[in-house]
Tab-separated table of N, CA and C and ligand atoms in Angstrom:
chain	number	residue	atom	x	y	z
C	697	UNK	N	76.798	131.825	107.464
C	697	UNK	CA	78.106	131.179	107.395
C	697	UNK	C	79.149	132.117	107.990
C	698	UNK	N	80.410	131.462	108.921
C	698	UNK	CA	81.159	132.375	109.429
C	698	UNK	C	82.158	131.536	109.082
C	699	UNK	N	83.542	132.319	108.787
C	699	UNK	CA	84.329	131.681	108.505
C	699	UNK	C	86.076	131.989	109.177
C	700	UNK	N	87.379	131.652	109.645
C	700	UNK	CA	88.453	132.010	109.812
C	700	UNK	C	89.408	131.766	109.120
C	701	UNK	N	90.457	132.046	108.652
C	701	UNK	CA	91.588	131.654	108.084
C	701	UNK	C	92.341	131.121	109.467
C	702	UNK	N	92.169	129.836	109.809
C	702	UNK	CA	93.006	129.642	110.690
C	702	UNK	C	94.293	129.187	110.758
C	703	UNK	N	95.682	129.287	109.570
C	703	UNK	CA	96.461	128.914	109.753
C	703	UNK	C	97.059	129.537	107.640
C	704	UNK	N	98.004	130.742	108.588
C	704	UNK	CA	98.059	131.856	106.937
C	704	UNK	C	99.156	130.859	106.059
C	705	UNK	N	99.911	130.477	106.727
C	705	UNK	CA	100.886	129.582	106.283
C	705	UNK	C	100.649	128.060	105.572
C	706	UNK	N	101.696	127.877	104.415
C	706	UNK	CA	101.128	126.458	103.978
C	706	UNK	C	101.037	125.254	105.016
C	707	UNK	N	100.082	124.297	105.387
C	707	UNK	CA	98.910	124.758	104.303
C	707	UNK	C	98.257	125.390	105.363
C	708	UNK	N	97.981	126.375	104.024
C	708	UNK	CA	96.652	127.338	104.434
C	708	UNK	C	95.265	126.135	104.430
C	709	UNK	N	94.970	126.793	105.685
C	709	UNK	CA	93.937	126.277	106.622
C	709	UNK	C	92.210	126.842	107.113
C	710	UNK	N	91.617	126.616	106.746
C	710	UNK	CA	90.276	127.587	106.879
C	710	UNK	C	89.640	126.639	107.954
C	711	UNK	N	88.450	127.219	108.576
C	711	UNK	CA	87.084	126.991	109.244
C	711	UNK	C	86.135	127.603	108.967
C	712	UNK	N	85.411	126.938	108.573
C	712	UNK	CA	84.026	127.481	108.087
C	712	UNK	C	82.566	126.737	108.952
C	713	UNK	N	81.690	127.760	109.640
C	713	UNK	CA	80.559	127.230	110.591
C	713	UNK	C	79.779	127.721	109.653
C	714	UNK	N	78.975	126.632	109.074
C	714	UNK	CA	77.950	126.618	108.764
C	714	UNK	C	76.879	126.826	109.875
C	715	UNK	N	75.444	127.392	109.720
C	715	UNK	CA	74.331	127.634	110.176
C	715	UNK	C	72.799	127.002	110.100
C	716	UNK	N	72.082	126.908	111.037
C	716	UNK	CA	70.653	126.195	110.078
C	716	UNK	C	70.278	127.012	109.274
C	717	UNK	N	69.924	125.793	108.632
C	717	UNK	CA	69.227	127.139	107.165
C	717	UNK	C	70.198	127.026	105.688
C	718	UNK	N	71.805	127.209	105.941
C	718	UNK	CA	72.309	127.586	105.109
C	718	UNK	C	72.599	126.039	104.086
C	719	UNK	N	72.941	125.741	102.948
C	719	UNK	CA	72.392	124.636	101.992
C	719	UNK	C	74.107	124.605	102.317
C	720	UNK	N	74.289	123.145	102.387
C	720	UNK	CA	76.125	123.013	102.744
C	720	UNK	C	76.780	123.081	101.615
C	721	UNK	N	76.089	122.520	100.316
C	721	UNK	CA	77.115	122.363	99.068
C	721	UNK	C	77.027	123.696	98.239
C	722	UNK	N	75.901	124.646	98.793
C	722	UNK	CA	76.249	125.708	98.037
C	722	UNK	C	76.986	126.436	98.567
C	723	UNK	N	77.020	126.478	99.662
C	723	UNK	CA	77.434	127.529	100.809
C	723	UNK	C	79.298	127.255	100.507
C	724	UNK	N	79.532	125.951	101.029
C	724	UNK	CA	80.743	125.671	100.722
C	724	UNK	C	81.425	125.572	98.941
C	725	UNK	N	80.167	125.830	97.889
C	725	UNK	CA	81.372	126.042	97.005
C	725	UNK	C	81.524	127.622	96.660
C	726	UNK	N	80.274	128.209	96.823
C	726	UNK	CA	80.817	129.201	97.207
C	726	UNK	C	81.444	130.251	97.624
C	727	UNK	N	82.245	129.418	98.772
C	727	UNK	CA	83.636	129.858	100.133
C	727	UNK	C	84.341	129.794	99.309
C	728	UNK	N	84.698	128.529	98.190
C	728	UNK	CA	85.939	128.001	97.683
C	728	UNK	C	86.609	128.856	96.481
C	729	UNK	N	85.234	128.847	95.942
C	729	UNK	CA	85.235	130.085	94.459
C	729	UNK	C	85.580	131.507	95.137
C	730	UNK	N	84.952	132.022	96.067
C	730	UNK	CA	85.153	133.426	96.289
C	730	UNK	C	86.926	133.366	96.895
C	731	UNK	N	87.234	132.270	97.948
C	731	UNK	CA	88.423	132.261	98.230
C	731	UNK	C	89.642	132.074	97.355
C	732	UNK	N	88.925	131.350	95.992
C	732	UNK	CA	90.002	130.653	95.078
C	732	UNK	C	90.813	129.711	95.575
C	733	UNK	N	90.145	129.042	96.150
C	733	UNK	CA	91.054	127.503	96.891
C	733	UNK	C	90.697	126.820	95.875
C	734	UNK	N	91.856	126.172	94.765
C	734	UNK	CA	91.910	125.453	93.854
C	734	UNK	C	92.166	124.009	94.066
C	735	UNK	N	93.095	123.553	95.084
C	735	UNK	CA	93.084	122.436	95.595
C	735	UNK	C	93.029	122.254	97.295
C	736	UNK	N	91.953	121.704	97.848
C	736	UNK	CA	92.108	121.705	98.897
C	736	UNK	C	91.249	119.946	99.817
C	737	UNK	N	91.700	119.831	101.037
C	737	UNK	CA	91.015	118.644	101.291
C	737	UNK	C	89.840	119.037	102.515
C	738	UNK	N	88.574	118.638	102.659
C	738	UNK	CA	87.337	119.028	103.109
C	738	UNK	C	86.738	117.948	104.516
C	739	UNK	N	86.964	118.510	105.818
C	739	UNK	CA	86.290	117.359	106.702
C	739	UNK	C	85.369	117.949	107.360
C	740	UNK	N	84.309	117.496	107.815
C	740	UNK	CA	83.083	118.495	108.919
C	740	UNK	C	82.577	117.056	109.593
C	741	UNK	N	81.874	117.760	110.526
C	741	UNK	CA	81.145	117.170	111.364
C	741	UNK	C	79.779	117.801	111.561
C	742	UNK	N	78.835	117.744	111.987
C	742	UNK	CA	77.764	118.438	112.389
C	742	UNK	C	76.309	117.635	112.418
C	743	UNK	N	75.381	118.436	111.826
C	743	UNK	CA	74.040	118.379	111.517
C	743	UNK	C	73.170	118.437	110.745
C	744	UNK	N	72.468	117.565	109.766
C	744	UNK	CA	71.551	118.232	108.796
C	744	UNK	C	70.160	117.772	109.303
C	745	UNK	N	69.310	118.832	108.729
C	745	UNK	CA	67.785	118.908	108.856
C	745	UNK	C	67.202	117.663	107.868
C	746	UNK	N	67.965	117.326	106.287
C	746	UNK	CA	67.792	117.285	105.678
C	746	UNK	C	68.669	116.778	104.630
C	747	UNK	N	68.667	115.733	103.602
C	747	UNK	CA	69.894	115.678	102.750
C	747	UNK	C	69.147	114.994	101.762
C	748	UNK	N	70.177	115.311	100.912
C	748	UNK	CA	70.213	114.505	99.160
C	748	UNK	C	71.052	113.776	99.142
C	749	UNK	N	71.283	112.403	99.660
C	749	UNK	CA	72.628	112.199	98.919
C	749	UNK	C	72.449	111.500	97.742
C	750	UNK	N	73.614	110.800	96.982
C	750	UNK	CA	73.833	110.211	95.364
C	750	UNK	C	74.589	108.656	95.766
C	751	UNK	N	74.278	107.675	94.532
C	751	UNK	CA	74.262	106.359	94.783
C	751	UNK	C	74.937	106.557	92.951
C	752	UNK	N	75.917	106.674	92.353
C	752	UNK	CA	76.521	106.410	91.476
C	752	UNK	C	76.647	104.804	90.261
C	753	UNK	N	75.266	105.158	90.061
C	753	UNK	CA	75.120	103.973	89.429
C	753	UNK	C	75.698	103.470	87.520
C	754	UNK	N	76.606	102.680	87.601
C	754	UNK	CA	77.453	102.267	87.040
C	754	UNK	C	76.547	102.096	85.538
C	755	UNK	N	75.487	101.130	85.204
C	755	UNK	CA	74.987	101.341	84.348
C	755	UNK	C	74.350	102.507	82.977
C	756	UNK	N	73.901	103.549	84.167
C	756	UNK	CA	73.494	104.271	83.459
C	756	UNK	C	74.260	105.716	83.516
C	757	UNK	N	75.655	105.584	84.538
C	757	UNK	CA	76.271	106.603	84.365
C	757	UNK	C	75.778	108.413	84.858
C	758	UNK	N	74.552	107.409	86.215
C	758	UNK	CA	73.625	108.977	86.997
C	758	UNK	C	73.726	108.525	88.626
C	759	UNK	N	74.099	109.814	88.846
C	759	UNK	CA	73.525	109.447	90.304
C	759	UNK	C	72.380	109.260	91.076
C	760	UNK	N	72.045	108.224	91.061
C	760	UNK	CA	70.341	107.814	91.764
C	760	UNK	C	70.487	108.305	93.191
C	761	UNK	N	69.102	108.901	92.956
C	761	UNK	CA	69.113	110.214	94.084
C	761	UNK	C	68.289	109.175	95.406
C	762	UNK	N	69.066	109.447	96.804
C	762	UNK	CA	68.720	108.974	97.687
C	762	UNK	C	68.334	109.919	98.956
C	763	UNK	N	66.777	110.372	99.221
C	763	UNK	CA	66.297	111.480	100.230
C	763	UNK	C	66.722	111.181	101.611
C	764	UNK	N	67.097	111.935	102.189
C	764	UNK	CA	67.134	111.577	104.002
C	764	UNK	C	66.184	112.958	104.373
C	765	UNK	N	65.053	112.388	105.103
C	765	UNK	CA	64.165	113.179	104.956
C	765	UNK	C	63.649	113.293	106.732
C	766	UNK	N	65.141	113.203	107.299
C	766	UNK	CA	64.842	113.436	108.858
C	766	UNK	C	66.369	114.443	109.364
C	767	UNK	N	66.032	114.806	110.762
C	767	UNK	CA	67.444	115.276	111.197
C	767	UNK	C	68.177	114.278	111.780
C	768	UNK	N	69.591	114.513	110.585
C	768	UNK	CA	70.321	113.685	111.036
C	768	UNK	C	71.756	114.319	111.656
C	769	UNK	N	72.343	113.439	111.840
C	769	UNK	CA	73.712	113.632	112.672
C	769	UNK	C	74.778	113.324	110.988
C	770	UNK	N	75.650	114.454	110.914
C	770	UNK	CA	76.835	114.337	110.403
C	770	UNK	C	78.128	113.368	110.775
C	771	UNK	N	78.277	111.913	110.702
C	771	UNK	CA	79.275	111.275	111.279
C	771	UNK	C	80.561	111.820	110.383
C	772	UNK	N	80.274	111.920	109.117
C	772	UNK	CA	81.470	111.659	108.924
C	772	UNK	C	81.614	112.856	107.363
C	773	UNK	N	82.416	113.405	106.853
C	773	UNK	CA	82.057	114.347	105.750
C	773	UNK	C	83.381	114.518	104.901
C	774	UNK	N	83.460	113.889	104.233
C	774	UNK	CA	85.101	114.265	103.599
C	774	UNK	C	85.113	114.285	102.603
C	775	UNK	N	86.021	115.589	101.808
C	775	UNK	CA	85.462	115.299	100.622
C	775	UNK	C	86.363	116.493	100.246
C	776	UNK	N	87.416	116.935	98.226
C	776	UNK	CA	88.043	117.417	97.837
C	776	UNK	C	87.156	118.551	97.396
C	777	UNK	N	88.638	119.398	96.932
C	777	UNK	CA	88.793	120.508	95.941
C	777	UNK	C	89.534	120.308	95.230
C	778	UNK	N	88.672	120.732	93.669
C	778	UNK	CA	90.098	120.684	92.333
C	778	UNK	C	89.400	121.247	91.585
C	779	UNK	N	90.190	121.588	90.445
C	779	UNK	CA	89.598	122.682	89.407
C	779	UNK	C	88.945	121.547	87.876
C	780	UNK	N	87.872	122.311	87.990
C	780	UNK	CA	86.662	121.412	87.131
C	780	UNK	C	86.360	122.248	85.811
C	781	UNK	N	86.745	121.899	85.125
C	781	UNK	CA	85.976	123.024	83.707
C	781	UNK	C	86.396	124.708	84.359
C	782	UNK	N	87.738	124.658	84.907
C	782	UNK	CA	88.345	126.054	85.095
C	782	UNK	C	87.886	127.366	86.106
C	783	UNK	N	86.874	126.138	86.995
C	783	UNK	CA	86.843	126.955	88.507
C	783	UNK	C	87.076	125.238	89.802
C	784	UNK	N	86.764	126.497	90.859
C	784	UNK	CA	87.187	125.311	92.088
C	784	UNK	C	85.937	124.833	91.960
C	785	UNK	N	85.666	122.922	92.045
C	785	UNK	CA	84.903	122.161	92.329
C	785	UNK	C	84.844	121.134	93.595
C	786	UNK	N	83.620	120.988	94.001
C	786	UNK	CA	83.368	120.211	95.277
C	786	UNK	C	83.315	118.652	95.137
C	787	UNK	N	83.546	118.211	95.447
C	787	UNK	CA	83.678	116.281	95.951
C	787	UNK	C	83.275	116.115	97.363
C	788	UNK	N	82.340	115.803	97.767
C	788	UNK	CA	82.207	115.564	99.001
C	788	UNK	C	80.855	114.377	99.287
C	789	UNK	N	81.552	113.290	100.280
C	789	UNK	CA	80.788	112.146	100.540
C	789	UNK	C	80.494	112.616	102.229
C	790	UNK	N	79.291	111.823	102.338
C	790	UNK	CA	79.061	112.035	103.942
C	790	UNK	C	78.376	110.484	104.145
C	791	UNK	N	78.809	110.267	105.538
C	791	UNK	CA	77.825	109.379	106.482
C	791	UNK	C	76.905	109.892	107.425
C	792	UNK	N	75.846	109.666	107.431
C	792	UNK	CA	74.914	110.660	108.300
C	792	UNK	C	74.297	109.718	109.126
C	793	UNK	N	74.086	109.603	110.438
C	793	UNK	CA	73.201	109.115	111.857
C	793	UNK	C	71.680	109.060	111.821
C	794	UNK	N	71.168	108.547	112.128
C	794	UNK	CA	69.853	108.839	112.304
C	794	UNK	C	69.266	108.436	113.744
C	795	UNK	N	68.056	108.538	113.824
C	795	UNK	CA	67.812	108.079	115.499
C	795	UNK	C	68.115	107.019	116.272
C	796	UNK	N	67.890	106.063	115.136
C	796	UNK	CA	67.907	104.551	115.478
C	796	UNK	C	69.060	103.921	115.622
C	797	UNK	N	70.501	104.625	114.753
C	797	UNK	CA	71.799	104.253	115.481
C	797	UNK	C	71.926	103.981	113.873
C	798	UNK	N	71.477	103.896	112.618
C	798	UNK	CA	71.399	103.476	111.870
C	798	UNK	C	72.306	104.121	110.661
C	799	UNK	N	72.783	104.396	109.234
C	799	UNK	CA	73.255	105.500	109.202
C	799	UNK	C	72.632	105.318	107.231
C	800	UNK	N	73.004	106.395	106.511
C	800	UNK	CA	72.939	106.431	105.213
C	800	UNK	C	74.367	107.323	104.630
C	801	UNK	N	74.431	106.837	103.496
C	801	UNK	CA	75.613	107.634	103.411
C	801	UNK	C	75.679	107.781	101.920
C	802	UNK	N	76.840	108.218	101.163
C	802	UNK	CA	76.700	108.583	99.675
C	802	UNK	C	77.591	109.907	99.041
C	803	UNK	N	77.025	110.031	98.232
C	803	UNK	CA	77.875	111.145	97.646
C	803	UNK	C	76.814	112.661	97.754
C	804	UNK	N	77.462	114.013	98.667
C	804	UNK	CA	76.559	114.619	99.000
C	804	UNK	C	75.980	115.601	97.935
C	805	UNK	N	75.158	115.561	97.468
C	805	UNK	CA	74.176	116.467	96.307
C	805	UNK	C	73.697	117.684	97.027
C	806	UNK	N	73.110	117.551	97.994
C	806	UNK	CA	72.913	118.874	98.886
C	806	UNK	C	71.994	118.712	100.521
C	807	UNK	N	72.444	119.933	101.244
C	807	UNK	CA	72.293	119.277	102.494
C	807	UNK	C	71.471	120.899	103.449
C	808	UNK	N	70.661	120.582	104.088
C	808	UNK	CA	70.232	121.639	105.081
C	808	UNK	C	70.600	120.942	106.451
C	809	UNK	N	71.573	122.256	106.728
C	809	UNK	CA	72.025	122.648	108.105
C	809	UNK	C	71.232	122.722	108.769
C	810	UNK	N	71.339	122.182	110.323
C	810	UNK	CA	70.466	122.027	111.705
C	810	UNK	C	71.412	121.677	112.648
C	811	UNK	N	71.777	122.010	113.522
C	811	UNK	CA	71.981	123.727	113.646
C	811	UNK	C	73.240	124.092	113.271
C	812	UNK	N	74.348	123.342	112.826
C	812	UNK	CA	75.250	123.725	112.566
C	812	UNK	C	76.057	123.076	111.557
C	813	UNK	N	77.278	123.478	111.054
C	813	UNK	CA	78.577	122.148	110.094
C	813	UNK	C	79.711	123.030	110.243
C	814	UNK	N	80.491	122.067	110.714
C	814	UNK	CA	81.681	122.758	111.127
C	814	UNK	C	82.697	122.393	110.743
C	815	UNK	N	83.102	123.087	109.382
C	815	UNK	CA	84.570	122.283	108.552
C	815	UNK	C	85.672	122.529	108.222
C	816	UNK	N	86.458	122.172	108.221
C	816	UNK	CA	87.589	122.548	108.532
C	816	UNK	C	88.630	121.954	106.770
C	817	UNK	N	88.641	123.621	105.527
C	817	UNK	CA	89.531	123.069	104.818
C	817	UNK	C	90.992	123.236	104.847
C	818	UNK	N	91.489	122.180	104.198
C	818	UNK	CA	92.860	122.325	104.281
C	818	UNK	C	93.875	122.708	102.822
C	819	UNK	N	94.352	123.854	102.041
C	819	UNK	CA	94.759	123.220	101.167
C	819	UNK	C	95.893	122.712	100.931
C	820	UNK	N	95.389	122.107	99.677
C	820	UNK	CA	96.492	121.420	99.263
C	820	UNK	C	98.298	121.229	98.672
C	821	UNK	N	99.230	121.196	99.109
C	821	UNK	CA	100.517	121.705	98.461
C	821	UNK	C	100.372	121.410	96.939
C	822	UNK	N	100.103	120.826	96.421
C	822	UNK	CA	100.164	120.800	94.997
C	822	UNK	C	98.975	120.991	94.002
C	823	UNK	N	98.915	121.238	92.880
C	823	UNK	CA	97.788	121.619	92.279
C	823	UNK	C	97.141	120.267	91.767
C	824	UNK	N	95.250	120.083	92.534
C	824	UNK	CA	95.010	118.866	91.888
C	824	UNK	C	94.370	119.711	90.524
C	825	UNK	N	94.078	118.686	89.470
C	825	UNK	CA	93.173	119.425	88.318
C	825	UNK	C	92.470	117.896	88.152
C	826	UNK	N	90.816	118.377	87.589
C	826	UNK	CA	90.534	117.326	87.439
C	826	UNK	C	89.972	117.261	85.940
C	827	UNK	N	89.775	116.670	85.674
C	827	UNK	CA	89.461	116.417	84.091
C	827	UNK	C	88.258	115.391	83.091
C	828	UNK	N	87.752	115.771	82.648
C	828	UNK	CA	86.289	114.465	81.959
C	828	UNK	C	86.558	113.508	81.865
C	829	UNK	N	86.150	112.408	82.774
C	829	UNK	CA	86.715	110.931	82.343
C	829	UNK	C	85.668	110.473	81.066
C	830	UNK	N	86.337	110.089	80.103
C	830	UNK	CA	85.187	109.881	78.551
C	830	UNK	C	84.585	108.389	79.150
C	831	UNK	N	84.958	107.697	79.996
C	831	UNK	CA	83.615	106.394	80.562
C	831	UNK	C	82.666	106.809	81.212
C	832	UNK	N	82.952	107.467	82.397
C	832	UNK	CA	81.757	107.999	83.181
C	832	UNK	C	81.464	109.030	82.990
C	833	UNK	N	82.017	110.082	82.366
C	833	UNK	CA	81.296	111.237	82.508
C	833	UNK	C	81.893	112.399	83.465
C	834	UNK	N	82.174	111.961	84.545
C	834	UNK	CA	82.490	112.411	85.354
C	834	UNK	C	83.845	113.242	85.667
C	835	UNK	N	83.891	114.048	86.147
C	835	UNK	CA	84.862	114.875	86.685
C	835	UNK	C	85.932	114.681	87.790
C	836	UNK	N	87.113	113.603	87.504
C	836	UNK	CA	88.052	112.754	88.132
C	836	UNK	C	89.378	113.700	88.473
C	837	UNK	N	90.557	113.000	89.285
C	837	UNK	CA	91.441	113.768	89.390
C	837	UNK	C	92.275	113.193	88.248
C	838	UNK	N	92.773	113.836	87.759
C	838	UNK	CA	94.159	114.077	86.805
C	838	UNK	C	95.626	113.914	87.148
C	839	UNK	N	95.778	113.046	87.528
C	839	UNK	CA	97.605	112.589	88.322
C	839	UNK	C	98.010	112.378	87.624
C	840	UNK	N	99.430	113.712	87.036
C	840	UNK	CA	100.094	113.690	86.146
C	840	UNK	C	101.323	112.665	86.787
C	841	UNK	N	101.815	111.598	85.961
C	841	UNK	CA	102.721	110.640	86.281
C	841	UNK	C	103.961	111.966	86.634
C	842	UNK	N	104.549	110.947	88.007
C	842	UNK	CA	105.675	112.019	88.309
C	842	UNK	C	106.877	111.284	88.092
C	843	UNK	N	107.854	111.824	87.494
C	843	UNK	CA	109.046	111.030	87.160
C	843	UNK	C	109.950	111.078	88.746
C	844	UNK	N	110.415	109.891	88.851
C	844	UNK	CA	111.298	109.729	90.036
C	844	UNK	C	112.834	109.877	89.499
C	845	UNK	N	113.503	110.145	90.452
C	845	UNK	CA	115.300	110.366	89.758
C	845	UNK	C	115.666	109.556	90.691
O	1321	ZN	ZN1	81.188	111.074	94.858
């Protein structure tokens, strides 16, 4: 993983090239924790060898795990930063290509790089926090109502 601060000023702006080999959701929360980017917004493009993604199924409140078990093309990758149980946490959905023109997509669980991911975070001016939603389970954003004058 190589990474730049490309822009010192708000918002602070990163690039991060991922490599083959390197696992994207660890790699990138990683960056986030060591950087302390508490709120930030997440886009890439690239390549995986390989992916997990998640299918959020409403009933049982799990993500049903969906394999992509070819190299695919990264169309599309977007996905937050916010603070989860009191470190930076990842959110990130992808659409991924396959040979046939075809695509799969989901919520990304984890991903091997081929040959590259190239993403670009941005953060955020304000602090998101996210918090246990008691229906799902899950780890949502927290939008404190803002009073207007
Ligand atoms: Zn998701």
């Amino acid at each position: 993983m190589r990474w730049k601060l490309i822009n010192a000023d708000p918002p602070v702006t990163y690039a991060v090239a991922l490599e083959t080999g390197d696992e994207a959701v660890k790699c990138l929360s990683d960056f986030v924790r060591e950087q302390e980017v508490e709120a930030a917004s997440i886009t890439a493009i690239g390549a995986f060898r390989r992916a997990m993604l998640g299918y959020f199924e409403w009933q049982s409140k799990q993500y049903q795990k969906i394999p992509v078990e070819e190299q695919v093309e990264v169309l599309s990758l977007i996905g937050d930063v916010a603070v989860a149980e009191g470190q930076p946490t990842l959110h990130i959905h992808a659409v991924l290509g396959k040979s046939d023109g075809s695509v799969a997509g989901g919520h990304l669980l984890s991903a091997e790089v081929r040959p590259t991911l190239e993403v670009i975070i941005t953060q955020s001016p304000s602090y998101l926090r996210k918090a246990k939603d008691p229906e799902t389970g899950l780890a949502l954003l927290a939008i404190d109502p803002v009073t207007q004058s």
